[in-house]
Tab-separated table of C-alpha atoms in Angstrom:
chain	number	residue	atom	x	y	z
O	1	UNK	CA	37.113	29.172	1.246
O	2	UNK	CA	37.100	28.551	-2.361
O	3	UNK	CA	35.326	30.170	-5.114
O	4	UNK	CA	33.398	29.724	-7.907
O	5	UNK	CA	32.908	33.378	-9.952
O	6	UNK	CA	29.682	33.434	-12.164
O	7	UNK	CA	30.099	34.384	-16.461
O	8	UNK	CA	28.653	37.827	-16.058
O	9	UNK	CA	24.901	38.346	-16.909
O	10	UNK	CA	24.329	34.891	-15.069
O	11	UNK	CA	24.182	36.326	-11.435
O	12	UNK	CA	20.269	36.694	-11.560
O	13	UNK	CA	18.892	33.286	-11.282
O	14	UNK	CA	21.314	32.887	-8.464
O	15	UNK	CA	20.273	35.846	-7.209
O	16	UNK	CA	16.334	34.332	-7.443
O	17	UNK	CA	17.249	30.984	-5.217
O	18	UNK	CA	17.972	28.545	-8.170
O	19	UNK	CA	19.515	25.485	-5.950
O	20	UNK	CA	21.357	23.957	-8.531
O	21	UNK	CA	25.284	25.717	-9.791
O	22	UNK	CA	25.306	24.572	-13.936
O	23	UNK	CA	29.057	24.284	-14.768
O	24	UNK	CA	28.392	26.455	-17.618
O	25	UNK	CA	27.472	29.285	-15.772
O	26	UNK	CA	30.836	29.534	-14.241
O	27	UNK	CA	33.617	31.920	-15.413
O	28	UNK	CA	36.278	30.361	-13.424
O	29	UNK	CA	36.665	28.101	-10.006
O	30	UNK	CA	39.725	26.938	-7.882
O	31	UNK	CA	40.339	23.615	-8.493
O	32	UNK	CA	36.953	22.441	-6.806
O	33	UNK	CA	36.978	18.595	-6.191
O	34	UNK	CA	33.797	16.592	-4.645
O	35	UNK	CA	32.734	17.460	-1.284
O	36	UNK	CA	34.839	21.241	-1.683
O	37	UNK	CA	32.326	24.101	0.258
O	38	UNK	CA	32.924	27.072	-2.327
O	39	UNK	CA	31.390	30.425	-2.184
O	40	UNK	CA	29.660	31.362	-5.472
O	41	UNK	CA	30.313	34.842	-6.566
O	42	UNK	CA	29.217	37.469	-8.869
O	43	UNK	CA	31.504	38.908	-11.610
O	44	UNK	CA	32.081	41.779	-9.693
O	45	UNK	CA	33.536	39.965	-6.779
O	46	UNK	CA	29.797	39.984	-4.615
O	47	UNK	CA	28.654	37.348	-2.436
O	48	UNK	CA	25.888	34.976	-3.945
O	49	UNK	CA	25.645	31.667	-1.795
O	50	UNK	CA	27.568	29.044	-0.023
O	51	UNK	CA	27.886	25.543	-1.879
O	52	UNK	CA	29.383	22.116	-2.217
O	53	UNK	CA	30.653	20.463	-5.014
O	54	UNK	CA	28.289	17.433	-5.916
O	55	UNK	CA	28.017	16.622	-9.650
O	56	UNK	CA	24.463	15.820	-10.508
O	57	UNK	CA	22.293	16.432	-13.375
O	58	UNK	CA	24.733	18.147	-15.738
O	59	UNK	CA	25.241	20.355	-12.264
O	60	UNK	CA	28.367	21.249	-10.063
O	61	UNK	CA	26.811	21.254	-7.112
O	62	UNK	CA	24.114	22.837	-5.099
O	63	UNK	CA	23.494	25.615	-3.125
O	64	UNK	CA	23.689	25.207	0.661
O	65	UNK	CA	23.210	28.689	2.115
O	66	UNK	CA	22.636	32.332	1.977
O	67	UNK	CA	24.290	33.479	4.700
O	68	UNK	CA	28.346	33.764	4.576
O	69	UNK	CA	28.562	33.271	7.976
O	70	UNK	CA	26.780	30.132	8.515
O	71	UNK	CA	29.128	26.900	9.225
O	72	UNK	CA	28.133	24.247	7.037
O	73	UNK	CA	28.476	21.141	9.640
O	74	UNK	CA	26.610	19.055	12.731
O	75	UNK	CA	24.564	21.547	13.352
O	76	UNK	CA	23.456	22.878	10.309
O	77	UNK	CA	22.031	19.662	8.989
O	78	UNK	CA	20.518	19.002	12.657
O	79	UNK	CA	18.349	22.536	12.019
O	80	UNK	CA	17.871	21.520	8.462
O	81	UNK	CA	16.230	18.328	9.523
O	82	UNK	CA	14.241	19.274	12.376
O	83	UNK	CA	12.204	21.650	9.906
O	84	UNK	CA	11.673	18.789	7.729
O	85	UNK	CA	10.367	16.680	10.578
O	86	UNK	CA	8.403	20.011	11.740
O	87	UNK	CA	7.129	19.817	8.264
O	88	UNK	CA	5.853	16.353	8.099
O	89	UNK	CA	4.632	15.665	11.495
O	90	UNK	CA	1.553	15.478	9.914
O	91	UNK	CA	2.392	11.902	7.678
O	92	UNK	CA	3.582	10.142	10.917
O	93	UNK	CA	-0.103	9.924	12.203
O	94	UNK	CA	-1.949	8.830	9.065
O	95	UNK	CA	-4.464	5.943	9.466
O	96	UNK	CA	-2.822	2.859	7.365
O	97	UNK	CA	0.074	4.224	6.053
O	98	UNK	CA	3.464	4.475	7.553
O	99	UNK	CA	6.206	4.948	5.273
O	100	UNK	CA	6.938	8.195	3.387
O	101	UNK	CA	9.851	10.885	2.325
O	102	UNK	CA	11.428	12.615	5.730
O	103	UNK	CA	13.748	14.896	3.466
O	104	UNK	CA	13.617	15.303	-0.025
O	105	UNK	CA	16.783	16.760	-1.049
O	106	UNK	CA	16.568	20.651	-2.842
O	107	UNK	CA	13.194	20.601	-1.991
O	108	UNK	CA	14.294	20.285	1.986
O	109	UNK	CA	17.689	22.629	1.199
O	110	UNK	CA	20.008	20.416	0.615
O	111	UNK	CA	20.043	18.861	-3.466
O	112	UNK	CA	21.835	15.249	-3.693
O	113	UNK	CA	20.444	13.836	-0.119
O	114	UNK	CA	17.190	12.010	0.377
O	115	UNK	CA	15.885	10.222	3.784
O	116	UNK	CA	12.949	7.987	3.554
O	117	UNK	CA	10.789	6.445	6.899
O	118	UNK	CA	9.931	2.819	6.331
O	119	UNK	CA	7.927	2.018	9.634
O	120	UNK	CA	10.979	3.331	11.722
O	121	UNK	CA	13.819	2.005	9.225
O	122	UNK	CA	15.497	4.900	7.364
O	123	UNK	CA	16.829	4.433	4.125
O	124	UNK	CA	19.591	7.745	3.023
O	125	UNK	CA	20.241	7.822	-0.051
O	126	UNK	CA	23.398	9.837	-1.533
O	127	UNK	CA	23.262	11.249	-5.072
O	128	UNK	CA	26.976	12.207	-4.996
O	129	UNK	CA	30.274	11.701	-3.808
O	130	UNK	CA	29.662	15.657	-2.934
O	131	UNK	CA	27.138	15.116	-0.169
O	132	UNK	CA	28.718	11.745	0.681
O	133	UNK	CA	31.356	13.656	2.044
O	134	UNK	CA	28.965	14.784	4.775
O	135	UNK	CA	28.181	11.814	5.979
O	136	UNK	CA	29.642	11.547	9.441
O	137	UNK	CA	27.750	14.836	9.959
O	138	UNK	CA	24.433	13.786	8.550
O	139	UNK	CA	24.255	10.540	10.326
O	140	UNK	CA	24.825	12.486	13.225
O	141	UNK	CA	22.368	15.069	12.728
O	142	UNK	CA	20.220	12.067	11.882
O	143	UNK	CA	20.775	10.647	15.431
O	144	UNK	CA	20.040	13.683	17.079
O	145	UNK	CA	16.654	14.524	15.318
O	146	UNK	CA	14.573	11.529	14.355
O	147	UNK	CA	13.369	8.614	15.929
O	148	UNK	CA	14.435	5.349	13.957
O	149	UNK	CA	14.630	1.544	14.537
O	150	UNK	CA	17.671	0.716	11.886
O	151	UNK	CA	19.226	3.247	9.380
O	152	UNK	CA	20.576	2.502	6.240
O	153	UNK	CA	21.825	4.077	3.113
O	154	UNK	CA	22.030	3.487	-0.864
O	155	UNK	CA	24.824	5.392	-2.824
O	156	UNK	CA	23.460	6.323	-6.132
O	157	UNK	CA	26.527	7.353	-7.590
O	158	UNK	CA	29.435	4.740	-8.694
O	159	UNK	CA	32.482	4.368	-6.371
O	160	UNK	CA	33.384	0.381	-6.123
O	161	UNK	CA	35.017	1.176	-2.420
O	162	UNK	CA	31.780	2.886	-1.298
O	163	UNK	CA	29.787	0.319	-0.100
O	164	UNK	CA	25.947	0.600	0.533
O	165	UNK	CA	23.589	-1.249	3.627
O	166	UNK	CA	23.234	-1.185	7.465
O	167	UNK	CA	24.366	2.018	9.007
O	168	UNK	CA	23.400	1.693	12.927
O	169	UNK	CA	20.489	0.584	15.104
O	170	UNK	CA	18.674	-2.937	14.974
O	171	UNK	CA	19.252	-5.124	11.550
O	172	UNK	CA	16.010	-5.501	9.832
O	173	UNK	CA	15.092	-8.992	8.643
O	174	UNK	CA	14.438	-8.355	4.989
O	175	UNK	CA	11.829	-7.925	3.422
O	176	UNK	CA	10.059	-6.100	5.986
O	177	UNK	CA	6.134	-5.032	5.502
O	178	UNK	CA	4.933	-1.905	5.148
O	179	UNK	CA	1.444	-0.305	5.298
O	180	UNK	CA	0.399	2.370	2.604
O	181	UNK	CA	-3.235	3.398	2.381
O	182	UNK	CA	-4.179	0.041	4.396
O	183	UNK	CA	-2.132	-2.001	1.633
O	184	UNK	CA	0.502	-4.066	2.250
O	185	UNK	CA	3.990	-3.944	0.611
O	186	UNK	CA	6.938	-5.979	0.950
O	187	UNK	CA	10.168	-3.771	1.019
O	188	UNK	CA	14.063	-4.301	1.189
O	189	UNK	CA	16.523	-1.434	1.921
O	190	UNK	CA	19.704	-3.802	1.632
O	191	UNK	CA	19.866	-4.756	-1.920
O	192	UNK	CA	20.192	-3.256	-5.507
O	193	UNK	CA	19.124	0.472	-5.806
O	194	UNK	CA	15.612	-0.220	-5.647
O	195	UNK	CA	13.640	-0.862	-2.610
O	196	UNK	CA	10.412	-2.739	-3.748
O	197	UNK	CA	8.375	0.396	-4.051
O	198	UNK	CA	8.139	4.183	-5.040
O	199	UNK	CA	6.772	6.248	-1.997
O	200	UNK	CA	5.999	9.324	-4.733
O	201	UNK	CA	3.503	7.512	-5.930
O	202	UNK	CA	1.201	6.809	-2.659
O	203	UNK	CA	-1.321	9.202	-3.885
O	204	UNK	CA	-1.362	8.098	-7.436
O	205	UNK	CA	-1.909	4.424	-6.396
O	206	UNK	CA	-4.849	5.210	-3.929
O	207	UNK	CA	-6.569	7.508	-6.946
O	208	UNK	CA	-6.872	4.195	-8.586
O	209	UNK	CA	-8.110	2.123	-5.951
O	210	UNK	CA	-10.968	4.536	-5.398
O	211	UNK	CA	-12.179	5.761	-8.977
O	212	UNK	CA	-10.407	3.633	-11.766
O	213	UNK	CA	-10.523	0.200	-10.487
O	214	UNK	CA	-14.251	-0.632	-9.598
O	215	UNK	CA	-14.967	-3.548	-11.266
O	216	UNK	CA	-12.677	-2.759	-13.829
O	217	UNK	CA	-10.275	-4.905	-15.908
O	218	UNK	CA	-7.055	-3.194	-14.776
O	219	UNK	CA	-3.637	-3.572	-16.212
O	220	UNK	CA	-0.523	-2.361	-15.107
O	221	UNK	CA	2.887	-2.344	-17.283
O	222	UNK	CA	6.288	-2.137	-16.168
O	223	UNK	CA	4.615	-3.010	-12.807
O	224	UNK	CA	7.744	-3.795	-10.883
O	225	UNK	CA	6.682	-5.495	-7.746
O	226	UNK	CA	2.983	-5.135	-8.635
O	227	UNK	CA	2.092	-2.322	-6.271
O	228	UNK	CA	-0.946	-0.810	-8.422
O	229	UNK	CA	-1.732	-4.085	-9.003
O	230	UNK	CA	-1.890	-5.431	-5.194
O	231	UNK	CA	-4.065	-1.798	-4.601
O	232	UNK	CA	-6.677	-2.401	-7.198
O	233	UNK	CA	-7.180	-5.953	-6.934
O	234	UNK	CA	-9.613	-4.933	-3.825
O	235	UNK	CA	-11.427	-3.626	-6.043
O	236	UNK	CA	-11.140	-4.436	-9.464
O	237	UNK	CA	-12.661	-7.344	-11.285
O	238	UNK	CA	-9.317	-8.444	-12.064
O	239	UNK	CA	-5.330	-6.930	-12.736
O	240	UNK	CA	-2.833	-8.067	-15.220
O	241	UNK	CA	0.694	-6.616	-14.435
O	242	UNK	CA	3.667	-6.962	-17.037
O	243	UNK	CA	7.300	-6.706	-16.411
O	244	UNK	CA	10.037	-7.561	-18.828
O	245	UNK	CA	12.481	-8.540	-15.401
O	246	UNK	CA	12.133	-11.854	-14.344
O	247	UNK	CA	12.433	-11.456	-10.480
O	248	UNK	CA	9.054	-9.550	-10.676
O	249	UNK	CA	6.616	-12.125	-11.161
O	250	UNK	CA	8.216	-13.638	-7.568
O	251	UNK	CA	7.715	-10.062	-5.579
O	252	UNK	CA	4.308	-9.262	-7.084
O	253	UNK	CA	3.139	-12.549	-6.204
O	254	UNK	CA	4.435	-12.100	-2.746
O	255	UNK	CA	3.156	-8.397	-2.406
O	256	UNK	CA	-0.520	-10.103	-3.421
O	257	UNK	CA	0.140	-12.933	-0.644
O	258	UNK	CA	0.763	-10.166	2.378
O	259	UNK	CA	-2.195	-8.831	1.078
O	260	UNK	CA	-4.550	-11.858	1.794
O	261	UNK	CA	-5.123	-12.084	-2.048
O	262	UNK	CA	-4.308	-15.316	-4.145
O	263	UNK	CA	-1.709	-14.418	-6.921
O	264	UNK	CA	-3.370	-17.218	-8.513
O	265	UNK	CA	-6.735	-15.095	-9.277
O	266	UNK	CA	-4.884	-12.770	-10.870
O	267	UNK	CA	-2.631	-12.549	-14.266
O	268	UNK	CA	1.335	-11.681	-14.554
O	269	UNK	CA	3.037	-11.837	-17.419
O	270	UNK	CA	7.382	-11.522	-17.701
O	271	UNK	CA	7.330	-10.139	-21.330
O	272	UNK	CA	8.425	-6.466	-23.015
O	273	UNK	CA	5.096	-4.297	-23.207
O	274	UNK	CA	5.254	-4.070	-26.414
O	275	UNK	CA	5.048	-7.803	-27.013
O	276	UNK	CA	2.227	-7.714	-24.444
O	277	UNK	CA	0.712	-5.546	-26.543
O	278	UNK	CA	0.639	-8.106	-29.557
O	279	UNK	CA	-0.505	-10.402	-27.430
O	280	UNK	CA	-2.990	-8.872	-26.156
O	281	UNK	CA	-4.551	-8.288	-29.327
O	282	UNK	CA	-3.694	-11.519	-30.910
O	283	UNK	CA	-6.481	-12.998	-27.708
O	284	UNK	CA	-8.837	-9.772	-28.458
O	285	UNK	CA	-8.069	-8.676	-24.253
O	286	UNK	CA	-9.600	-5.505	-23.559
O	287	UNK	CA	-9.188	-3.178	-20.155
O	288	UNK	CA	-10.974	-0.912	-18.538
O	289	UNK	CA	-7.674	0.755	-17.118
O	290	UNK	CA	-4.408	0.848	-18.036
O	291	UNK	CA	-1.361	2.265	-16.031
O	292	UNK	CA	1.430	3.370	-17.964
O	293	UNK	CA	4.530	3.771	-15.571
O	294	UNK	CA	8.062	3.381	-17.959
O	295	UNK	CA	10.807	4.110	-16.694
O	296	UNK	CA	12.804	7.322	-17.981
O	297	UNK	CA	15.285	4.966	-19.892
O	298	UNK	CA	15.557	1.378	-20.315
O	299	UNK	CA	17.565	-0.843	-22.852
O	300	UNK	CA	17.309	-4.370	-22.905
O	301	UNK	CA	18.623	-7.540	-25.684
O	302	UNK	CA	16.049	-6.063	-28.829
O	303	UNK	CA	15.850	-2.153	-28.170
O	304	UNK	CA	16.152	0.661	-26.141
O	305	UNK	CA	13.434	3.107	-24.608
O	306	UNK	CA	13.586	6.376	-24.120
O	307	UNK	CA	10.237	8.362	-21.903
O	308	UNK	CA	10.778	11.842	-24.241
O	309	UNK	CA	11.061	9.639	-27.573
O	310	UNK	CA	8.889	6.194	-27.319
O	311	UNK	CA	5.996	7.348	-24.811
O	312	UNK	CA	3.983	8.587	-28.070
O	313	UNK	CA	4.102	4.426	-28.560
O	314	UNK	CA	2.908	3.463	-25.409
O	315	UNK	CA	0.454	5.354	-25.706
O	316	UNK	CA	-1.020	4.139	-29.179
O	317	UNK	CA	-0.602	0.657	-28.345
O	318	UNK	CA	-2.683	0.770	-24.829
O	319	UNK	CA	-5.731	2.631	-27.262
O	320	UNK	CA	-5.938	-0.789	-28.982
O	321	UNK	CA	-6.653	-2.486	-26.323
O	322	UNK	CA	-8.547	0.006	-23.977
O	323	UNK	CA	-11.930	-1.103	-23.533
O	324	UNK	CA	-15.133	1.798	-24.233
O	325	UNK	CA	-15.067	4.514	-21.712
O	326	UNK	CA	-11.973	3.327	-20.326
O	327	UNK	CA	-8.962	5.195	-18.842
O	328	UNK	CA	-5.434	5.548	-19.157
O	329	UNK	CA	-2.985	6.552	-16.484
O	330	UNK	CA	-0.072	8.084	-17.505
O	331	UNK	CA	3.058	8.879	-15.811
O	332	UNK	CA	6.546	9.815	-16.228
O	333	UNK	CA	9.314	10.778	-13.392
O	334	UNK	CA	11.425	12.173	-16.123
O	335	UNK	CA	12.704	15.336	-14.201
O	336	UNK	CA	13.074	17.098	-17.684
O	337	UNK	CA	10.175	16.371	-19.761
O	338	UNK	CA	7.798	19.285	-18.097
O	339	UNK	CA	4.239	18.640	-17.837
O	340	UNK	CA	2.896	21.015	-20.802
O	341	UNK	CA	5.257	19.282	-23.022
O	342	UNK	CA	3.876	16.285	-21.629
O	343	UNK	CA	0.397	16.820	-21.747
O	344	UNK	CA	1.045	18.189	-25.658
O	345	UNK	CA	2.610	14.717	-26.155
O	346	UNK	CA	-0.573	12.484	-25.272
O	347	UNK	CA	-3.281	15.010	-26.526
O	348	UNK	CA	-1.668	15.199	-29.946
O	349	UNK	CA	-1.432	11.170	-29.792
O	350	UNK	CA	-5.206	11.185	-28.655
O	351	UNK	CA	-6.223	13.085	-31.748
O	352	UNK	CA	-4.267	11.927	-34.102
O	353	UNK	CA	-6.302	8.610	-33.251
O	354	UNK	CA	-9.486	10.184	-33.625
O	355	UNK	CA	-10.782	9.663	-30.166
O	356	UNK	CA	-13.112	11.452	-27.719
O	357	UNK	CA	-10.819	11.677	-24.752
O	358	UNK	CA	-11.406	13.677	-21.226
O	359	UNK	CA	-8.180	14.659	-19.218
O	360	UNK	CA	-9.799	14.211	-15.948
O	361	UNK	CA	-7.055	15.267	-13.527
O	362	UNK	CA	-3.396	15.685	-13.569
O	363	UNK	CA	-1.392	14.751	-10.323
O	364	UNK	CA	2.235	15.506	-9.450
O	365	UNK	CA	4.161	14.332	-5.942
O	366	UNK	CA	2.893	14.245	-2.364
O	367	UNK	CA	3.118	16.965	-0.055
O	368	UNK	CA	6.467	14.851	1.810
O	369	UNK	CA	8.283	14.907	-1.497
O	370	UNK	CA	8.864	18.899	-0.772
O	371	UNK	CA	9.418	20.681	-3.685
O	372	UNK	CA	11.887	23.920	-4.534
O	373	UNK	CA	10.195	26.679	-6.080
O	374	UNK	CA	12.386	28.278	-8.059
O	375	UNK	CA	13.676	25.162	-9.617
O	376	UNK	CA	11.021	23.078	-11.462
O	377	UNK	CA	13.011	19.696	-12.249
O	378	UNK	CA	11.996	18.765	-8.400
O	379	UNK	CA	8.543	18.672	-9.684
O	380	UNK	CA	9.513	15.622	-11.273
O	381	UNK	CA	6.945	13.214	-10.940
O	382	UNK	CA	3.670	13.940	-13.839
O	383	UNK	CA	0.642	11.534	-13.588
O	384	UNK	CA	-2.017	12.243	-16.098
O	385	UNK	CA	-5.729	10.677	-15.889
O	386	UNK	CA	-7.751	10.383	-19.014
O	387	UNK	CA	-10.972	9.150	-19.601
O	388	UNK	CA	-11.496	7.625	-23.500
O	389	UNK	CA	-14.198	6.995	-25.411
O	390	UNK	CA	-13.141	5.533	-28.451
């Protein structure tokens, strides 16, 4: 077995169950290439953990085991994934929802490996050439522990002769629906690295269905395929969702057709939000709730965006338009901004605008998105519910 041997004074964080092995905390490794098991060791030669090499977020790889002894193969991702099933028996009998996380990577022991359940279709998705080394042994494992109607897989590293799609079981005819909170959602596991929606933020969506959307004006930017759109148009007076990609006017409208609503009654716009934003004030539009969901980086023709630099922007602009008494969602899956720094962020915009403002609940990722504890980057997702009165 190969070895990885720790700079001295670095052993305790190791020692505490941190899942992920920083290259800089290493003294000195064997020639470790993706996919290589290693054993991470103390300075003094003493046994830490067992670990593969999968680079990922500035990491090495991740920790696999505690035990020397334990063979990392069939078998131990079979017992790793019946716990996780064990875990979230629980999600498979929900009234109106059927698609959510079955593993969630660190959080489930093993960093760089995600499954998801779409209504019986499995979507794995590989963060690394590391854990795509596994894969004979995961599918199998796979096989052997969950029920599934198709499986298939995203790489979400780059490797042109790795080729993402259908794995095994019975083709889906894309898009397929799925049911979240008794909405409807069109989805597509076979193209791109997206898949039409983010399960993470099932609890977030129905939030505003039930208390922000009420006859409300609602507006939703970077709204992708429209998904807190489609969830408080049953509710809401009306919802205006803006995307700067083109293809998203076409899947929000469908994701409002499955949904026995007419696109037509509500308002999409393909523009930058920032140029909504203009507009929006150039016609004196005002909303009762606005949804802020960026993504961590984005760069198109004019600029670039960046969550821990521009958000402060987003922000300020959505005040202008924010109707009295209305509220703001804000959220950010930027694994490293943390949520004080965060929260700081929008309070210090807040009062710097001279608003009376109410943080009325803060919101982080569903109980199937399993989080490690001694490793707070997994607590990715931050969602942030304020009440303004301006």
């Amino acid at each position: 077995m190969k070895t990885a041997i720790l700079n001295k004074g670095k052993e305790d964080k190791y020692f505490n169950q941190y899942p992920l092995i920083e290259e800089e905390d290493i003294f000195r490794s064997h020639n470790l290439k993706e996919g290589d098991l290693f054993y991470l060791m103390t300075s003094t030669d003493v046994y830490i953990a067992t670990c593969y090499v999968g680079r990922q977020h500035k990491g090495l790889g991740w920790v696999l085991s505690y035990d020397k002894d334990e063979q990392i193969n069939r078998t131990f991702f079979h017992n790793k994934f019946e716990l996780a099933l064990e875990e979230r028996q629980y999600f498979y009998h929900i009234d109106g929802t059927n698609a959510f996380r079955l593993f969630n990577g660190e959080g489930d022991g093993v960093g760089g490996l995600t499954i998801d359940n779409y209504d019986g279709h499995l979507l794995i998705q590989w963060y690394s050439e590391g854990i795509y080394a596994f894969r004979d042994d995961v599918i199998n494992a796979i096989k052997s522990v969950f029920n599934y109607r198709s499986i298939y897989e995203k790489t979400r590293f780059k490797n042109d002769n790795i080729h993402s799609g259908f794995v095994l079981g019975e083709s889906a005819e894309f898009p397929i629906v799925i049911e979240e909170n008794h909405t409807f959602y069109n989805v597509d596991l076979d193209e791109g690295r997206m898949t039409g929606i983010f399960l993470d933020q099932k609890e977030v969506r129905k939030k505003l269905r039930d208390y922000y959307s009420y006859e409300r004006k609602v507006l939703n930017l970077f709204s992708y395929t429209g998904a807190f759109s489609v969830i408080a148009a049953k509710e809401a007076v009306e919802t205006t969702s803006v995307d700067l990609a083109n293809r998203s006017r076409t899947l929000t409208e469908e994701n409002f057709g499955i949904n026995a609503i007419d696109p037509n009654t509500q308002k999409i716009f393909v523009m930058d939000t920032f140029d909504f934003y203009k507009y929006a004030l150039r016609h004196n539009l005002k909303y009762d709730t606005i949804v802020i969901d960026p993504p961590s980086f984005a760069r198109n023709k004019k600029k670039t965006f960046s969550v821990m630099k521009d958000y402060n922007k987003l922000i300020k602009g959505a005040l202008d338009i924010l109707a009295y008494n209305g509220s703001l969602i804000l959220s950010t899956n930027h694994s490293m901004y943390s949520l004080k720094a965060f929260k700081n962020m929008a309070k210090r915009v807040l009062d710097e605008a001279g608003v009376d403002y109410n943080v009325d609940e803060v919101m982080g990722l569903p109980k199937d998105f399993k989080t490690h504890p001694h490793y707070k980057p997994s607590k990715y997702l931050k969602v942030i519910f304020i009440t303004v009165k301006h």
